[in-house]
Each structure stands twice: as C-alpha cells, then as structure tokens.
mmCIF file of C-alpha atoms in Angstrom:
data_model
loop_
_atom_site.group_PDB
_atom_site.id
_atom_site.type_symbol
_atom_site.label_atom_id
_atom_site.label_comp_id
_atom_site.label_asym_id
_atom_site.label_seq_id
_atom_site.Cartn_x
_atom_site.Cartn_y
_atom_site.Cartn_z
ATOM 1 C CA UNK A 752 85.314 119.667 54.851
ATOM 2 C CA UNK A 753 88.909 120.852 54.809
ATOM 3 C CA UNK A 754 90.682 120.316 51.488
ATOM 4 C CA UNK A 755 94.350 120.877 50.753
ATOM 5 C CA UNK A 756 95.657 120.694 47.188
ATOM 6 C CA UNK A 757 99.398 120.825 46.588
ATOM 7 C CA UNK A 758 101.039 121.748 43.310
ATOM 8 C CA UNK A 759 104.375 122.803 41.895
ATOM 9 C CA UNK A 760 106.340 119.597 42.187
ATOM 10 C CA UNK A 761 108.574 118.349 39.400
ATOM 11 C CA UNK A 762 112.047 117.330 38.312
ATOM 12 C CA UNK A 763 114.892 119.674 39.199
ATOM 13 C CA UNK A 764 118.671 119.370 39.084
ATOM 14 C CA UNK A 765 120.788 119.362 42.244
ATOM 15 C CA UNK A 766 121.365 122.918 43.387
ATOM 16 C CA UNK A 767 118.154 124.069 41.769
ATOM 17 C CA UNK A 768 115.014 125.668 43.199
ATOM 18 C CA UNK A 769 111.311 124.976 43.220
ATOM 19 C CA UNK A 770 108.240 126.571 44.790
ATOM 20 C CA UNK A 771 105.411 124.410 46.032
ATOM 21 C CA UNK A 772 101.913 125.740 46.639
ATOM 22 C CA UNK A 773 99.045 124.459 48.749
ATOM 23 C CA UNK A 774 95.531 125.757 48.109
ATOM 24 C CA UNK A 775 93.323 125.412 51.176
ATOM 25 C CA UNK A 776 89.540 125.425 51.440
ATOM 26 C CA UNK A 777 86.914 124.542 54.024
ATOM 27 C CA UNK A 778 88.679 126.334 56.873
ATOM 28 C CA UNK A 779 89.448 129.837 58.086
ATOM 29 C CA UNK A 780 92.902 129.769 56.568
ATOM 30 C CA UNK A 781 94.140 132.962 58.185
ATOM 31 C CA UNK A 782 93.673 131.385 61.619
ATOM 32 C CA UNK A 783 95.374 128.111 60.727
ATOM 33 C CA UNK A 784 98.842 126.936 61.608
ATOM 34 C CA UNK A 785 100.227 124.967 58.673
ATOM 35 C CA UNK A 786 103.019 122.439 58.262
ATOM 36 C CA UNK A 787 104.820 120.675 55.430
ATOM 37 C CA UNK A 788 105.724 117.009 55.828
ATOM 38 C CA UNK A 789 107.650 114.951 53.289
ATOM 39 C CA UNK A 790 108.033 111.279 52.528
ATOM 40 C CA UNK A 791 110.906 109.929 50.473
ATOM 41 C CA UNK A 792 110.072 106.950 48.233
ATOM 42 C CA UNK A 793 109.561 103.865 50.386
ATOM 43 C CA UNK A 794 110.488 105.767 53.553
ATOM 44 C CA UNK A 795 108.743 107.233 56.566
ATOM 45 C CA UNK A 796 107.337 110.672 57.325
ATOM 46 C CA UNK A 797 109.609 113.647 57.979
ATOM 47 C CA UNK A 798 108.431 117.043 59.195
ATOM 48 C CA UNK A 799 109.816 119.891 57.097
ATOM 49 C CA UNK A 800 108.548 122.997 58.859
ATOM 50 C CA UNK A 801 105.576 125.056 59.989
ATOM 51 C CA UNK A 802 104.156 128.553 59.903
ATOM 52 C CA UNK A 803 101.883 129.944 62.560
ATOM 53 C CA UNK A 804 98.920 132.189 61.875
ATOM 54 C CA UNK A 805 99.629 135.915 61.700
ATOM 55 C CA UNK A 806 97.529 136.441 64.803
ATOM 56 C CA UNK A 807 99.894 134.056 66.608
ATOM 57 C CA UNK A 808 102.948 135.857 65.249
ATOM 58 C CA UNK A 809 103.281 134.259 61.819
ATOM 59 C CA UNK A 810 106.599 132.727 62.833
ATOM 60 C CA UNK A 811 108.197 129.802 61.056
ATOM 61 C CA UNK A 812 110.183 126.805 62.245
ATOM 62 C CA UNK A 813 112.167 124.264 60.251
ATOM 63 C CA UNK A 814 113.668 120.831 60.591
ATOM 64 C CA UNK A 815 117.447 120.800 60.796
ATOM 65 C CA UNK A 816 118.050 119.180 57.349
ATOM 66 C CA UNK A 817 116.236 121.999 55.522
ATOM 67 C CA UNK A 818 116.940 125.032 57.704
ATOM 68 C CA UNK A 819 118.512 127.813 55.669
ATOM 69 C CA UNK A 820 117.486 126.238 52.367
ATOM 70 C CA UNK A 821 113.685 126.042 52.572
ATOM 71 C CA UNK A 822 111.262 128.879 53.342
ATOM 72 C CA UNK A 823 107.592 128.617 54.262
ATOM 73 C CA UNK A 824 105.257 131.536 53.598
ATOM 74 C CA UNK A 825 101.538 132.161 53.325
ATOM 75 C CA UNK A 826 99.136 134.414 51.479
ATOM 76 C CA UNK A 827 95.990 134.588 53.576
ATOM 77 C CA UNK A 828 94.192 136.611 50.881
ATOM 78 C CA UNK A 829 94.579 133.620 48.546
ATOM 79 C CA UNK A 830 94.176 130.864 51.170
ATOM 80 C CA UNK A 831 97.503 129.531 49.951
ATOM 81 C CA UNK A 832 100.591 128.138 51.644
ATOM 82 C CA UNK A 833 103.987 128.072 49.964
ATOM 83 C CA UNK A 834 107.235 126.157 50.340
ATOM 84 C CA UNK A 835 110.286 127.610 48.596
ATOM 85 C CA UNK A 836 112.947 124.976 48.106
ATOM 86 C CA UNK A 837 116.464 126.230 47.323
ATOM 87 C CA UNK A 838 119.844 124.517 47.001
ATOM 88 C CA UNK A 839 118.066 121.229 46.433
ATOM 89 C CA UNK A 840 119.895 117.973 47.099
ATOM 90 C CA UNK A 841 119.081 114.469 45.894
ATOM 91 C CA UNK A 842 118.048 113.635 49.476
ATOM 92 C CA UNK A 843 115.222 116.169 49.147
ATOM 93 C CA UNK A 844 113.443 113.938 46.616
ATOM 94 C CA UNK A 845 110.112 113.108 48.203
ATOM 95 C CA UNK A 846 106.359 113.477 48.185
ATOM 96 C CA UNK A 847 105.638 116.764 49.935
ATOM 97 C CA UNK A 848 102.430 116.991 51.939
ATOM 98 C CA UNK A 849 100.717 120.160 53.068
ATOM 99 C CA UNK A 850 98.995 119.773 56.427
ATOM 100 C CA UNK A 851 96.883 121.777 58.817
ATOM 101 C CA UNK A 852 97.681 121.943 62.496
ATOM 102 C CA UNK A 853 94.626 121.586 64.643
ATOM 103 C CA UNK A 854 94.370 122.551 68.282
ATOM 104 C CA UNK A 855 92.669 120.805 71.144
ATOM 105 C CA UNK A 856 92.321 121.888 74.735
ATOM 106 C CA UNK A 857 91.932 119.821 77.861
ATOM 107 C CA UNK A 858 92.289 120.709 81.506
ATOM 108 C CA UNK A 859 92.933 124.315 80.593
ATOM 109 C CA UNK A 860 95.927 123.427 78.423
ATOM 110 C CA UNK A 861 95.962 123.488 74.637
ATOM 111 C CA UNK A 862 98.154 121.659 72.157
ATOM 112 C CA UNK A 863 98.570 121.683 68.397
ATOM 113 C CA UNK A 864 98.711 118.614 66.235
ATOM 114 C CA UNK A 865 99.123 117.740 62.560
ATOM 115 C CA UNK A 866 95.560 117.152 61.445
ATOM 116 C CA UNK A 867 94.420 117.205 57.793
ATOM 117 C CA UNK A 868 96.759 116.179 54.973
ATOM 118 C CA UNK A 869 96.689 116.956 51.278
ATOM 119 C CA UNK A 870 97.474 114.319 48.649
ATOM 120 C CA UNK A 871 100.983 115.646 48.138
ATOM 121 C CA UNK A 872 103.160 116.808 45.261
ATOM 122 C CA UNK A 873 106.304 114.988 44.147
ATOM 123 C CA UNK A 874 109.730 116.600 44.015
ATOM 124 C CA UNK A 875 112.505 114.731 42.235
ATOM 125 C CA UNK A 876 116.042 116.060 42.448
ATOM 126 C CA UNK A 877 118.249 114.440 39.865
ATOM 127 C CA UNK A 878 120.752 115.291 37.188
ATOM 128 C CA UNK B 660 117.514 106.967 62.494
ATOM 129 C CA UNK B 661 114.182 108.269 63.817
ATOM 130 C CA UNK B 662 113.897 110.102 67.130
ATOM 131 C CA UNK B 663 110.932 107.853 67.952
ATOM 132 C CA UNK B 664 111.412 104.092 67.747
ATOM 133 C CA UNK B 665 108.726 101.816 66.332
ATOM 134 C CA UNK B 666 108.949 98.162 65.318
ATOM 135 C CA UNK B 667 109.198 97.992 61.522
ATOM 136 C CA UNK B 668 106.477 95.385 61.253
ATOM 137 C CA UNK B 669 103.550 93.799 63.074
ATOM 138 C CA UNK B 670 100.982 91.221 62.091
ATOM 139 C CA UNK B 671 97.819 89.525 63.235
ATOM 140 C CA UNK B 672 94.884 87.499 62.025
ATOM 141 C CA UNK B 673 91.360 88.843 61.593
ATOM 142 C CA UNK B 674 89.671 89.426 64.936
ATOM 143 C CA UNK B 675 92.915 89.530 66.888
ATOM 144 C CA UNK B 676 94.249 92.420 68.958
ATOM 145 C CA UNK B 677 97.599 93.892 67.988
ATOM 146 C CA UNK B 678 99.661 96.645 69.521
ATOM 147 C CA UNK B 679 102.261 98.965 68.047
ATOM 148 C CA UNK B 680 104.795 100.573 70.358
ATOM 149 C CA UNK B 681 106.514 103.947 70.103
ATOM 150 C CA UNK B 682 109.509 104.770 72.283
ATOM 151 C CA UNK B 683 110.851 108.260 72.777
ATOM 152 C CA UNK B 684 112.537 110.389 75.406
ATOM 153 C CA UNK B 685 111.949 113.023 78.065
ATOM 154 C CA UNK B 686 112.067 115.825 75.503
ATOM 155 C CA UNK B 687 109.205 114.440 73.424
ATOM 156 C CA UNK B 688 106.862 111.691 74.640
ATOM 157 C CA UNK B 689 107.874 112.347 78.234
ATOM 158 C CA UNK B 690 106.340 115.801 78.212
ATOM 159 C CA UNK B 691 103.992 116.112 75.219
ATOM 160 C CA UNK B 692 100.948 114.469 73.710
ATOM 161 C CA UNK B 693 101.366 111.575 71.286
ATOM 162 C CA UNK B 694 99.542 111.275 67.973
ATOM 163 C CA UNK B 695 99.034 108.318 65.645
ATOM 164 C CA UNK B 696 98.517 108.290 61.895
ATOM 165 C CA UNK B 697 97.343 105.560 59.548
ATOM 166 C CA UNK B 698 98.639 105.485 55.992
ATOM 167 C CA UNK B 699 96.801 103.087 53.716
ATOM 168 C CA UNK B 700 98.731 101.953 50.625
ATOM 169 C CA UNK B 701 99.083 104.738 48.069
ATOM 170 C CA UNK B 702 97.262 107.349 50.157
ATOM 171 C CA UNK B 703 98.070 110.282 52.409
ATOM 172 C CA UNK B 704 98.315 109.720 56.159
ATOM 173 C CA UNK B 705 95.185 110.158 58.239
ATOM 174 C CA UNK B 706 94.948 111.172 61.890
ATOM 175 C CA UNK B 707 93.950 108.181 64.000
ATOM 176 C CA UNK B 708 94.605 109.225 67.612
ATOM 177 C CA UNK B 709 95.277 112.658 69.101
ATOM 178 C CA UNK B 710 96.116 113.729 72.636
ATOM 179 C CA UNK B 711 97.510 110.275 73.532
ATOM 180 C CA UNK B 712 94.147 108.516 73.509
ATOM 181 C CA UNK B 713 91.446 110.598 71.781
ATOM 182 C CA UNK B 714 89.797 109.454 68.575
ATOM 183 C CA UNK B 715 88.670 111.942 65.914
ATOM 184 C CA UNK B 716 85.081 111.509 64.834
ATOM 185 C CA UNK B 717 84.756 108.675 62.370
ATOM 186 C CA UNK B 718 87.614 106.597 63.765
ATOM 187 C CA UNK B 719 86.263 103.278 65.056
ATOM 188 C CA UNK B 720 86.630 102.534 68.762
ATOM 189 C CA UNK B 721 88.650 99.461 67.771
ATOM 190 C CA UNK B 722 91.573 101.864 67.745
ATOM 191 C CA UNK B 723 92.933 103.084 71.069
ATOM 192 C CA UNK B 724 96.049 104.861 72.273
ATOM 193 C CA UNK B 725 97.924 105.009 75.543
ATOM 194 C CA UNK B 726 101.047 106.598 76.956
ATOM 195 C CA UNK B 727 103.260 105.841 79.916
ATOM 196 C CA UNK B 728 106.451 107.712 80.695
ATOM 197 C CA UNK B 729 108.477 107.993 77.500
ATOM 198 C CA UNK B 730 106.586 105.309 75.579
ATOM 199 C CA UNK B 731 103.237 105.089 73.844
ATOM 200 C CA UNK B 732 101.173 102.363 72.234
ATOM 201 C CA UNK B 733 98.489 102.007 69.627
ATOM 202 C CA UNK B 734 96.133 99.065 70.034
ATOM 203 C CA UNK B 735 93.868 97.702 67.337
ATOM 204 C CA UNK B 736 91.253 95.206 68.424
ATOM 205 C CA UNK B 737 89.004 93.100 66.221
ATOM 206 C CA UNK B 738 91.588 93.279 63.440
ATOM 207 C CA UNK B 739 90.193 93.632 59.923
ATOM 208 C CA UNK B 740 91.807 93.253 56.515
ATOM 209 C CA UNK B 741 91.261 96.952 55.839
ATOM 210 C CA UNK B 742 93.521 97.794 58.800
ATOM 211 C CA UNK B 743 96.514 96.694 56.740
ATOM 212 C CA UNK B 744 98.535 99.898 56.542
ATOM 213 C CA UNK B 745 101.560 101.764 57.846
ATOM 214 C CA UNK B 746 101.151 103.335 61.288
ATOM 215 C CA UNK B 747 103.203 106.279 62.531
ATOM 216 C CA UNK B 748 103.502 107.875 65.938
ATOM 217 C CA UNK B 749 104.311 111.578 66.198
ATOM 218 C CA UNK B 750 105.059 114.045 68.963
ATOM 219 C CA UNK B 751 106.446 117.559 69.373
ATOM 220 C CA UNK B 752 110.048 117.482 70.563
ATOM 221 C CA UNK B 753 110.838 120.403 72.877
ATOM 222 C CA UNK B 754 114.625 120.027 72.499
ATOM 223 C CA UNK B 755 114.526 120.010 68.693
ATOM 224 C CA UNK B 756 111.551 122.423 68.452
ATOM 225 C CA UNK B 757 110.199 120.119 65.782
ATOM 226 C CA UNK B 758 107.572 117.514 65.089
ATOM 227 C CA UNK B 759 109.181 114.082 65.117
ATOM 228 C CA UNK B 760 107.783 110.872 63.694
ATOM 229 C CA UNK B 761 108.482 107.250 64.380
ATOM 230 C CA UNK B 762 109.913 105.219 61.522
ATOM 231 C CA UNK B 763 106.541 103.596 60.919
ATOM 232 C CA UNK B 764 105.151 100.111 61.497
ATOM 233 C CA UNK B 765 103.811 98.084 58.614
ATOM 234 C CA UNK B 766 100.812 96.096 59.810
ATOM 235 C CA UNK B 767 99.980 92.931 57.916
ATOM 236 C CA UNK B 768 96.675 91.149 58.383
ATOM 237 C CA UNK B 769 97.354 87.471 57.759
#
C-alpha cells in the first residue's frame, strides 16, 4: 500500500520561507511522478506543481500563482519529495497535500493522473 | 474562479440517483481525460473515477463517470448517507500546462 507522510508545515510570517517534506513508501519512488496540491481553509483544491521521475527527465512544472516562488525537488535515495516555499504570502495559507501521479494506458495511449494523497501538512502565513 | 465549473451543492435522499456536472473547455476536458475525487469531511481526497469512466478497485459500481465534448458528469446511484462529501473534477489543461480542479460540489444526503 502506498503511503505518503507530509511534514514541515507551521506558522511563518509573510515574506518568509518554509520547506515541506513528503516521505513515500509502498512504491518505487524513483519511478514516480509526484505533485503537490493545496487546499485553503474552507476552499477547494488547487494544484501547486509536479516533478517527473528522473528517467522521464526530472522536470518540474508549477501553477501560475506559485511559479518563481516555490520549488519542487526529490531525493530518490531517501524516497522523499520536497516543496520549498519562498516569499510566502497570506494567500499561501493552506493544507498542502503530497500526491502520486499514476499512469494508465488504453488504446495505445497513456495518461497520468493524481492518484494517492497524503494527509497533508498545514502552512499558515500570518504576522 | 475555477477553470472547471461545478455546481456548489447537490442533494438527494437515500436510494436516489444524483449527478454532478463539470464544465470545461477545449484545452482541458475537450481533449483530455477527466478524473473525480471524493473528499469526506476532515479527510484527504480519494480518487473515485479515472480516465473519464474507470473505477479504481474498491470503488463501488454505484459511482460512474461520463464525458461529452467539454463537459463531464459524475453519477451516484443508490445514494447512501456515507456518500455525503465534497466531489471534485480534475483534468490536465494543455493551455495552462497544469492540473485544474473544479470548485467542488458539496453533496448532502437528506
């Protein structure tokens, strides 16, 4: 069974930084594409960004609101995903979920999808 | 304002069939697979439907998905009290190069 455990959340002042971690187990982490999704209190889900596996290039992609401020990285030797949050704004306050991206194939075509979710870690940006 | 549009709420009585709609555009639903997630109160979201209409193992066949053009729907038949949750549609948007979610639909079982 795939398990994702996030940590590193907390209270930080506007303009501050934080690094979130996600420890993964039950999967071949080095082959996995991973995403971060956040949910502000009482609001809906918002994709933050993703990182592909190194064998698929290891490239990252980000949502417009966080591009240039957040950075996703991975340490395959530790089965751990990271999210570096810089220049934090009050609007970044949310529960941050670590997710796997699964892949399914049909008719010769394959597609990724957000699959397993962790329980999340809370980031609060406030002075 | 979400890229995908869902009704904020839906309701039904036990045993009824309810549907939740998700409207998008040619850059997302119009060309990519749609996914649905169920978020029970106080818990993380869980994958309910992938590839427009496929159920992961363990998801009851009371849940079904469909897609037509730039819209998609989630149907829940034989409604149960434990189905009371928030439901989100999601799809990859080729123009934004990003996953986009609907605003969520809160389902109440009366």
